[in-house]
Amino acid sequence: MRKNKLTINNLPETISTKGLVVQEAAEVEQLKLFTDVHFEGLKSNSLSNTFPLYDLWSRFVRVKTTIYPIRQAPERLVNSRSISDKLDGVEYTGELQISPAVIKGKETDYVAWPSDREEKVERALISLATKGNISKINNASGTRYAIHFKMNELNAELKSVNQSLSYPDLKEALLILSGSQLSFNYSTNSNGEVETNEAKMPYLGSIHFSGKKGPSTQRCIVFLNEYMAQQIETVSYKGYYFNQAQQFKRTLSSWLTTRLYTLFRYASPEKTYHFMLVRIMIKFGSIESEDITENRLIAIRRNMTSTMKDLINAGILEKYDIAAVKDDEGKVTDYKYTLYPTEGFCDEIVSLNKHAKKIRIKSNTTEEVVETLLIEQ
């Protein structure tokens, strides 16, 4: 029996086992695909998955203070962001809203928005799930996917990219992810066909801790939200290298690297990737609109310069060009960046494409087998 195997007998006490059926990843076809072993590329790279559109959105609050005692909380608790992206030929436009979690404290309760720390923890959770720490749980109310781990396992995943947290901080980050709500309303435009979508969900579904205390003994079960589960069901995720993207101290560097893995799918040293500084920082969540002061423009350019150095030192970029954009009066209002990937990063993209093709082939085969069985029955 595998040491980390999740069974009804080792579920946290807060989960009712009446009529419950637990299936490991190896027993569920969609999870077998999600956790498929990656043989392409360098063995030192740690494969994880990203949910493309969902992870391109600026779902995290990038300000210094994101946790307040309730009496000191800002008057406006909902953080609104615009959605504007193009993925696989489909244009997405709309708005998302981030509502904070309410965390119980010893003397006072707190409101807390998911921020850089929570993004790192979420990435580590999905990395663990990709490695097989995910199960399908069925009961009378339906089917859900759950990531299971001991607290020291999750921290080991963070430690592998030099981002380990104290046990209280790690638990608090999980509670914030489970308690925060994400609402989005957006439209898609594909070849002139427009569709509208609207949904509300927690960043993570319900979270359950076992009664045992301590990071090496306390087991945790985290249910995925509806969107993540739907992406697994439809095989709509894409692979990226967790160790490469999450190695940076700067969250912007990690976020931009993951974005490059997601969007830069036809990579070669001759191809480039372009973005406008102001728009990319809106997508990141560092600013809320294109209407910013000159000092703020200088500040975000300085942040991007540090990130460019990170990506060059990590062997992701060979170089980059930057060109000022001026208004009619000659005032600089933005900057256009052109990124030149390294041959090594392009090789990684090729390896990830091969893996994605393998998953698609297996998925199609699975669908054909299911259709054949239905016909025979």
CSV table of C-alpha atoms in Angstrom, one decimal:
chain,number,residue,atom,x,y,z
A,1,MET,CA,0.0,0.0,0.0
A,2,ARG,CA,1.4,3.4,-0.9
A,3,LYS,CA,2.3,5.5,2.1
A,4,ASN,CA,0.3,8.5,0.9
A,5,LYS,CA,-2.8,6.5,-0.2
A,6,LEU,CA,-6.0,8.3,0.8
A,7,THR,CA,-8.7,6.0,2.2
A,8,ILE,CA,-11.9,6.4,4.1
A,9,ASN,CA,-10.1,5.3,7.2
A,10,ASN,CA,-7.6,8.2,7.2
A,11,LEU,CA,-9.9,11.0,6.2
A,12,PRO,CA,-10.1,14.0,8.6
A,13,GLU,CA,-12.9,13.6,11.1
A,14,THR,CA,-14.8,16.6,9.7
A,15,ILE,CA,-15.6,14.7,6.5
A,16,SER,CA,-18.7,12.4,6.7
A,17,THR,CA,-17.9,8.9,5.4
A,18,LYS,CA,-21.6,7.9,4.9
A,19,GLY,CA,-22.0,6.6,1.4
A,20,LEU,CA,-18.5,7.9,0.5
A,21,VAL,CA,-16.3,6.3,-2.1
A,22,VAL,CA,-12.6,7.3,-2.5
A,23,GLN,CA,-10.7,6.6,-5.7
A,24,GLU,CA,-7.0,7.2,-6.2
A,25,ALA,CA,-5.6,9.0,-9.2
A,26,ALA,CA,-4.5,5.7,-10.8
A,27,GLU,CA,-8.2,4.4,-10.7
A,28,VAL,CA,-9.7,7.5,-12.4
A,29,GLU,CA,-9.0,8.0,-16.1
A,30,GLN,CA,-9.0,11.8,-16.0
A,31,LEU,CA,-6.7,11.9,-13.0
A,32,LYS,CA,-4.4,9.4,-14.6
A,33,LEU,CA,-4.0,11.9,-17.5
A,34,PHE,CA,-3.5,14.8,-15.1
A,35,THR,CA,-0.8,12.9,-13.2
A,36,ASP,CA,0.8,11.3,-16.2
A,37,VAL,CA,4.6,10.8,-15.9
A,38,HIS,CA,6.6,13.2,-18.0
A,39,PHE,CA,9.5,11.5,-19.8
A,40,GLU,CA,10.3,14.3,-22.2
A,41,GLY,CA,13.0,16.9,-21.6
A,42,LEU,CA,15.4,17.2,-18.6
A,43,LYS,CA,14.8,14.8,-15.7
A,44,SER,CA,15.7,17.6,-13.3
A,45,ASN,CA,12.6,19.6,-14.3
A,46,SER,CA,9.5,19.2,-12.1
A,47,LEU,CA,6.3,19.0,-14.2
A,48,SER,CA,3.2,20.6,-12.9
A,49,ASN,CA,0.0,21.8,-14.5
A,50,THR,CA,-1.6,25.2,-15.1
A,51,PHE,CA,-5.2,26.0,-15.9
A,52,PRO,CA,-4.4,28.5,-18.7
A,53,LEU,CA,-7.1,31.1,-18.7
A,54,TYR,CA,-7.7,31.0,-15.0
A,55,ASP,CA,-4.0,31.4,-14.2
A,56,LEU,CA,-3.6,34.2,-16.7
A,57,TRP,CA,-6.1,36.4,-14.7
A,58,SER,CA,-4.7,38.6,-12.0
A,59,ARG,CA,-6.5,36.7,-9.2
A,60,PHE,CA,-4.2,37.9,-6.3
A,61,VAL,CA,-4.0,41.3,-4.6
A,62,ARG,CA,-0.6,42.8,-4.9
A,63,VAL,CA,-0.4,45.4,-2.1
A,64,LYS,CA,1.8,45.4,1.0
A,65,THR,CA,-1.1,45.0,3.5
A,66,THR,CA,-3.7,42.3,2.8
A,67,ILE,CA,-4.7,41.2,6.3
A,68,TYR,CA,-6.6,43.6,8.6
A,69,PRO,CA,-8.4,43.3,11.9
A,70,ILE,CA,-12.0,43.6,11.0
A,71,ARG,CA,-12.4,47.0,12.7
A,72,GLN,CA,-9.5,48.4,10.7
A,73,ALA,CA,-10.5,46.9,7.4
A,74,PRO,CA,-11.0,49.2,4.4
A,75,GLU,CA,-14.6,50.3,3.6
A,76,ARG,CA,-14.5,48.6,0.2
A,77,LEU,CA,-13.8,44.9,0.6
A,78,VAL,CA,-14.3,43.7,-3.0
A,79,ASN,CA,-11.3,44.2,-5.3
A,80,SER,CA,-12.3,44.5,-9.0
A,81,ARG,CA,-10.1,43.6,-11.9
A,82,SER,CA,-10.6,43.7,-15.7
A,83,ILE,CA,-10.1,40.6,-17.8
A,84,SER,CA,-8.5,41.1,-21.2
A,85,ASP,CA,-6.6,38.2,-22.8
A,86,LYS,CA,-6.4,36.2,-26.0
A,87,LEU,CA,-5.7,32.4,-25.7
A,88,ASP,CA,-5.8,29.8,-28.5
A,89,GLY,CA,-7.5,32.3,-30.9
A,90,VAL,CA,-10.3,33.2,-28.4
A,91,GLU,CA,-10.6,36.7,-27.0
A,92,TYR,CA,-11.7,37.1,-23.4
A,93,THR,CA,-13.0,40.4,-22.0
A,94,GLY,CA,-14.8,41.1,-18.7
A,95,GLU,CA,-14.3,41.6,-15.0
A,96,LEU,CA,-13.5,39.6,-12.0
A,97,GLN,CA,-14.0,40.4,-8.3
A,98,ILE,CA,-11.9,39.2,-5.3
A,99,SER,CA,-13.7,39.0,-2.0
A,100,PRO,CA,-11.5,38.4,1.1
A,101,ALA,CA,-11.7,35.6,3.6
A,102,VAL,CA,-12.7,36.1,7.3
A,103,ILE,CA,-10.1,34.5,9.6
A,104,LYS,CA,-10.9,33.8,13.2
A,105,GLY,CA,-8.3,35.2,15.6
A,106,LYS,CA,-7.6,34.8,19.3
A,107,GLU,CA,-8.7,38.3,20.3
A,108,THR,CA,-10.2,39.7,17.0
A,109,ASP,CA,-11.2,38.3,13.7
A,110,TYR,CA,-9.4,39.4,10.5
A,111,VAL,CA,-10.2,39.9,6.8
A,112,ALA,CA,-7.6,38.8,4.4
A,113,TRP,CA,-7.2,38.8,0.6
A,114,PRO,CA,-5.2,36.2,-1.2
A,115,SER,CA,-1.8,37.7,-2.1
A,116,ASP,CA,1.7,36.6,-3.2
A,117,ARG,CA,2.0,34.0,-0.4
A,118,GLU,CA,-1.3,32.4,-1.2
A,119,GLU,CA,-0.4,32.2,-4.9
A,120,LYS,CA,2.8,30.4,-4.1
A,121,VAL,CA,0.9,27.9,-1.9
A,122,GLU,CA,-1.7,27.4,-4.6
A,123,ARG,CA,1.1,26.6,-7.1
A,124,ALA,CA,2.6,24.1,-4.6
A,125,LEU,CA,-0.7,22.4,-4.1
A,126,ILE,CA,-1.3,21.9,-7.8
A,127,SER,CA,2.3,20.6,-8.1
A,128,LEU,CA,1.6,18.0,-5.4
A,129,ALA,CA,-1.6,17.1,-7.2
A,130,THR,CA,0.3,16.6,-10.5
A,131,LYS,CA,2.6,14.2,-8.6
A,132,GLY,CA,-0.3,12.1,-7.6
A,133,ASN,CA,-1.6,13.5,-4.3
A,134,ILE,CA,-5.1,13.9,-5.7
A,135,SER,CA,-8.2,11.6,-5.4
A,136,LYS,CA,-11.8,11.5,-6.6
A,137,ILE,CA,-14.3,11.5,-3.8
A,138,ASN,CA,-17.9,10.5,-4.5
A,139,ASN,CA,-21.0,10.7,-2.2
A,140,ALA,CA,-24.7,11.4,-2.5
A,141,SER,CA,-24.1,15.1,-3.1
A,142,GLY,CA,-21.9,14.5,-6.1
A,143,THR,CA,-18.3,14.1,-7.3
A,144,ARG,CA,-15.3,16.2,-6.2
A,145,TYR,CA,-11.6,16.2,-6.6
A,146,ALA,CA,-9.4,16.5,-3.5
A,147,ILE,CA,-5.7,17.2,-3.0
A,148,HIS,CA,-4.4,15.3,0.1
A,149,PHE,CA,-1.2,15.8,1.9
A,150,LYS,CA,0.5,16.2,5.3
A,151,MET,CA,1.6,19.8,6.1
A,152,ASN,CA,5.3,19.0,5.9
A,153,GLU,CA,4.8,17.5,2.4
A,154,LEU,CA,3.3,20.8,1.2
A,155,ASN,CA,6.1,22.8,2.8
A,156,ALA,CA,8.7,20.4,1.2
A,157,GLU,CA,7.2,21.4,-2.1
A,158,LEU,CA,7.7,25.0,-1.3
A,159,LYS,CA,11.1,24.4,0.1
A,160,SER,CA,12.2,22.8,-3.2
A,161,VAL,CA,12.0,26.3,-4.7
A,162,ASN,CA,13.2,28.1,-1.6
A,163,GLN,CA,9.8,29.3,-0.5
A,164,SER,CA,9.1,27.4,2.7
A,165,LEU,CA,6.8,28.9,5.3
A,166,SER,CA,6.3,28.5,9.0
A,167,TYR,CA,3.6,26.1,10.0
A,168,PRO,CA,1.2,28.9,11.2
A,169,ASP,CA,1.8,30.9,8.0
A,170,LEU,CA,1.2,27.8,5.8
A,171,LYS,CA,-2.1,27.0,7.6
A,172,GLU,CA,-3.2,30.6,7.4
A,173,ALA,CA,-2.5,30.8,3.7
A,174,LEU,CA,-4.7,27.6,3.1
A,175,LEU,CA,-7.5,29.1,5.2
A,176,ILE,CA,-7.4,32.4,3.2
A,177,LEU,CA,-7.5,30.4,-0.1
A,178,SER,CA,-10.4,28.4,1.1
A,179,GLY,CA,-12.3,31.5,2.5
A,180,SER,CA,-11.7,34.0,-0.3
A,181,GLN,CA,-14.2,34.2,-3.2
A,182,LEU,CA,-13.7,34.8,-6.9
A,183,SER,CA,-16.5,36.1,-9.1
A,184,PHE,CA,-16.1,36.6,-12.8
A,185,ASN,CA,-18.2,37.8,-15.6
A,186,TYR,CA,-16.7,37.7,-19.1
A,187,SER,CA,-17.5,37.2,-22.7
A,188,THR,CA,-15.6,35.2,-25.4
A,189,ASN,CA,-15.3,36.1,-29.0
A,190,SER,CA,-14.3,33.3,-31.4
A,191,ASN,CA,-14.6,34.1,-35.1
A,192,GLY,CA,-17.4,36.5,-34.4
A,193,GLU,CA,-19.4,34.2,-32.1
A,194,VAL,CA,-19.8,35.8,-28.7
A,195,GLU,CA,-20.7,33.9,-25.5
A,196,THR,CA,-21.1,35.2,-22.0
A,197,ASN,CA,-20.0,33.4,-18.8
A,198,GLU,CA,-20.6,34.1,-15.2
A,199,ALA,CA,-19.5,32.2,-12.1
A,200,LYS,CA,-18.7,32.6,-8.4
A,201,MET,CA,-16.4,30.2,-6.4
A,202,PRO,CA,-13.8,30.0,-3.7
A,203,TYR,CA,-10.2,29.8,-4.7
A,204,LEU,CA,-10.2,26.4,-3.1
A,205,GLY,CA,-13.2,24.4,-2.0
A,206,SER,CA,-13.7,23.2,1.6
A,207,ILE,CA,-10.6,22.4,3.6
A,208,HIS,CA,-10.3,19.8,6.3
A,209,PHE,CA,-7.5,19.2,8.9
A,210,SER,CA,-7.1,15.9,10.8
A,211,GLY,CA,-7.2,16.0,14.6
A,212,LYS,CA,-3.5,15.2,14.8
A,213,LYS,CA,-1.3,18.1,15.4
A,214,GLY,CA,2.1,18.9,13.9
A,215,PRO,CA,3.4,19.3,10.3
A,216,SER,CA,4.5,15.7,10.0
A,217,THR,CA,1.3,14.1,11.3
A,218,GLN,CA,-1.6,16.5,10.5
A,219,ARG,CA,-3.3,15.4,7.2
A,220,CYS,CA,-5.1,18.0,5.2
A,221,ILE,CA,-7.7,17.5,2.5
A,222,VAL,CA,-8.4,20.4,0.1
A,223,PHE,CA,-11.2,20.2,-2.5
A,224,LEU,CA,-10.7,21.9,-5.8
A,225,ASN,CA,-13.2,24.5,-6.9
A,226,GLU,CA,-15.6,23.9,-9.8
A,227,TYR,CA,-13.5,25.6,-12.4
A,228,MET,CA,-10.3,23.6,-11.7
A,229,ALA,CA,-12.3,20.3,-11.6
A,230,GLN,CA,-13.9,21.2,-15.0
A,231,GLN,CA,-10.5,21.9,-16.5
A,232,ILE,CA,-9.3,18.4,-15.3
A,233,GLU,CA,-12.5,16.8,-16.7
A,234,THR,CA,-12.1,18.4,-20.1
A,235,VAL,CA,-8.2,18.0,-20.2
A,236,SER,CA,-7.9,21.7,-20.6
A,237,TYR,CA,-4.8,22.2,-18.5
A,238,LYS,CA,-1.2,22.7,-19.8
A,239,GLY,CA,2.1,21.5,-18.4
A,240,TYR,CA,4.8,23.8,-17.1
A,241,TYR,CA,7.9,23.4,-15.0
A,242,PHE,CA,7.2,24.2,-11.4
A,243,ASN,CA,10.9,24.4,-10.4
A,244,GLN,CA,11.7,26.8,-13.2
A,245,ALA,CA,8.8,29.2,-12.7
A,246,GLN,CA,8.7,29.2,-8.9
A,247,GLN,CA,12.4,29.6,-8.2
A,248,PHE,CA,12.3,33.4,-8.0
A,249,LYS,CA,12.0,35.6,-4.9
A,250,ARG,CA,10.0,38.1,-7.0
A,251,THR,CA,6.4,37.1,-7.5
A,252,LEU,CA,6.3,39.0,-10.8
A,253,SER,CA,9.2,36.9,-12.1
A,254,SER,CA,7.4,33.7,-11.3
A,255,TRP,CA,4.1,34.9,-12.7
A,256,LEU,CA,5.6,36.1,-16.0
A,257,THR,CA,7.6,32.9,-16.4
A,258,THR,CA,4.4,30.8,-16.0
A,259,ARG,CA,2.6,33.1,-18.4
A,260,LEU,CA,5.4,32.5,-21.0
A,261,TYR,CA,5.0,28.8,-20.5
A,262,THR,CA,1.3,29.2,-21.2
A,263,LEU,CA,1.3,31.5,-24.2
A,264,PHE,CA,4.7,30.8,-25.9
A,265,ARG,CA,3.7,27.5,-27.4
A,266,TYR,CA,5.4,27.8,-30.8
A,267,ALA,CA,8.9,28.6,-29.4
A,268,SER,CA,12.1,29.0,-31.3
A,269,PRO,CA,15.1,31.4,-30.8
A,270,GLU,CA,13.9,33.3,-33.9
A,271,LYS,CA,10.4,34.0,-32.4
A,272,THR,CA,9.7,36.8,-29.9
A,273,TYR,CA,7.1,37.6,-27.4
A,274,HIS,CA,5.7,41.2,-27.0
A,275,PHE,CA,3.9,43.0,-24.3
A,276,MET,CA,3.1,46.6,-23.2
A,277,LEU,CA,4.3,47.3,-19.7
A,278,VAL,CA,1.1,49.0,-18.4
A,279,ARG,CA,-1.2,46.3,-19.7
A,280,ILE,CA,0.9,43.5,-18.4
A,281,MET,CA,1.1,45.1,-14.9
A,282,ILE,CA,-2.7,45.4,-14.9
A,283,LYS,CA,-2.9,41.7,-15.7
A,284,PHE,CA,-0.4,40.9,-12.9
A,285,GLY,CA,-2.5,43.0,-10.5
A,286,SER,CA,0.1,45.6,-9.6
A,287,ILE,CA,-2.0,48.5,-11.0
A,288,GLU,CA,-5.7,48.8,-11.6
A,289,SER,CA,-5.9,50.9,-14.7
A,290,GLU,CA,-3.9,52.5,-17.5
A,291,ASP,CA,-4.4,55.9,-15.8
A,292,ILE,CA,-1.2,56.1,-13.7
A,293,THR,CA,1.2,58.8,-12.6
A,294,GLU,CA,4.7,59.3,-14.1
A,295,ASN,CA,6.2,58.2,-10.8
A,296,ARG,CA,4.1,55.0,-10.8
A,297,LEU,CA,5.2,54.3,-14.4
A,298,ILE,CA,8.8,54.6,-13.3
A,299,ALA,CA,8.2,52.3,-10.4
A,300,ILE,CA,6.7,49.5,-12.5
A,301,ARG,CA,9.4,49.8,-15.1
A,302,ARG,CA,12.0,49.4,-12.3
A,303,ASN,CA,10.1,46.2,-11.2
A,304,MET,CA,10.1,44.8,-14.7
A,305,THR,CA,13.8,45.6,-15.2
A,306,SER,CA,14.5,43.4,-12.1
A,307,THR,CA,12.3,40.7,-13.5
A,308,MET,CA,14.0,40.8,-16.9
A,309,LYS,CA,17.3,40.3,-15.1
A,310,ASP,CA,15.8,37.3,-13.2
A,311,LEU,CA,14.7,35.6,-16.4
A,312,ILE,CA,18.0,36.3,-18.2
A,313,ASN,CA,20.0,34.9,-15.2
A,314,ALA,CA,17.8,31.8,-15.1
A,315,GLY,CA,18.4,31.0,-18.8
A,316,ILE,CA,14.8,31.8,-19.8
A,317,LEU,CA,15.6,34.9,-21.9
A,318,GLU,CA,18.6,35.6,-24.0
A,319,LYS,CA,17.8,39.3,-24.0
A,320,TYR,CA,15.0,41.9,-24.3
A,321,ASP,CA,14.4,45.2,-26.0
A,322,ILE,CA,12.4,48.1,-24.6
A,323,ALA,CA,10.9,51.0,-26.6
A,324,ALA,CA,9.3,54.0,-25.1
A,325,VAL,CA,5.7,54.9,-26.2
A,326,LYS,CA,5.0,58.7,-26.2
A,327,ASP,CA,1.9,60.8,-26.5
A,328,ASP,CA,1.4,63.7,-28.9
A,329,GLU,CA,3.2,66.0,-26.5
A,330,GLY,CA,6.3,63.8,-26.3
A,331,LYS,CA,5.6,62.5,-22.8
A,332,VAL,CA,6.4,58.8,-22.2
A,333,THR,CA,3.1,56.9,-21.4
A,334,ASP,CA,4.2,53.3,-21.7
A,335,TYR,CA,6.9,50.9,-22.8
A,336,LYS,CA,6.9,48.1,-25.3
A,337,TYR,CA,8.9,45.0,-24.4
A,338,THR,CA,10.2,42.4,-26.9
A,339,LEU,CA,11.5,39.2,-25.3
A,340,TYR,CA,14.0,36.8,-27.0
A,341,PRO,CA,13.8,33.3,-25.5
A,342,THR,CA,16.9,31.1,-25.0
A,343,GLU,CA,17.4,27.9,-27.0
A,344,GLY,CA,17.1,26.0,-23.7
A,345,PHE,CA,13.7,27.6,-22.9
A,346,CYS,CA,12.6,26.8,-26.4
A,347,ASP,CA,13.6,23.2,-25.9
A,348,GLU,CA,11.5,23.1,-22.7
A,349,ILE,CA,8.5,24.3,-24.6
A,350,VAL,CA,9.1,21.6,-27.3
A,351,SER,CA,9.2,19.0,-24.5
A,352,LEU,CA,6.0,20.3,-23.0
A,353,ASN,CA,4.3,20.3,-26.4
A,354,LYS,CA,5.3,16.6,-26.8
A,355,HIS,CA,3.9,15.8,-23.4
A,356,ALA,CA,0.6,17.7,-24.2
A,357,LYS,CA,0.3,15.8,-27.5
A,358,LYS,CA,0.7,12.5,-25.6
A,359,ILE,CA,-2.0,13.5,-23.2
A,360,ARG,CA,-4.4,14.5,-26.0
A,361,ILE,CA,-3.8,11.2,-27.8
A,362,LYS,CA,-4.5,9.2,-24.6
A,363,SER,CA,-7.6,11.3,-23.9
A,364,ASN,CA,-9.0,10.7,-27.4
A,365,THR,CA,-8.2,7.0,-27.1
A,366,THR,CA,-10.1,7.0,-23.8
A,367,GLU,CA,-13.1,8.7,-25.4
A,368,GLU,CA,-13.1,6.2,-28.3
A,369,VAL,CA,-13.0,3.2,-25.8
A,370,VAL,CA,-15.9,4.6,-23.9
A,371,GLU,CA,-18.0,5.2,-27.0
A,372,THR,CA,-17.2,1.6,-28.1
A,373,LEU,CA,-18.3,0.2,-24.8
A,374,LEU,CA,-21.6,2.2,-25.0
A,375,ILE,CA,-22.3,0.9,-28.4
A,376,GLU,CA,-21.6,-2.7,-27.4
A,377,GLN,CA,-23.9,-2.4,-24.4
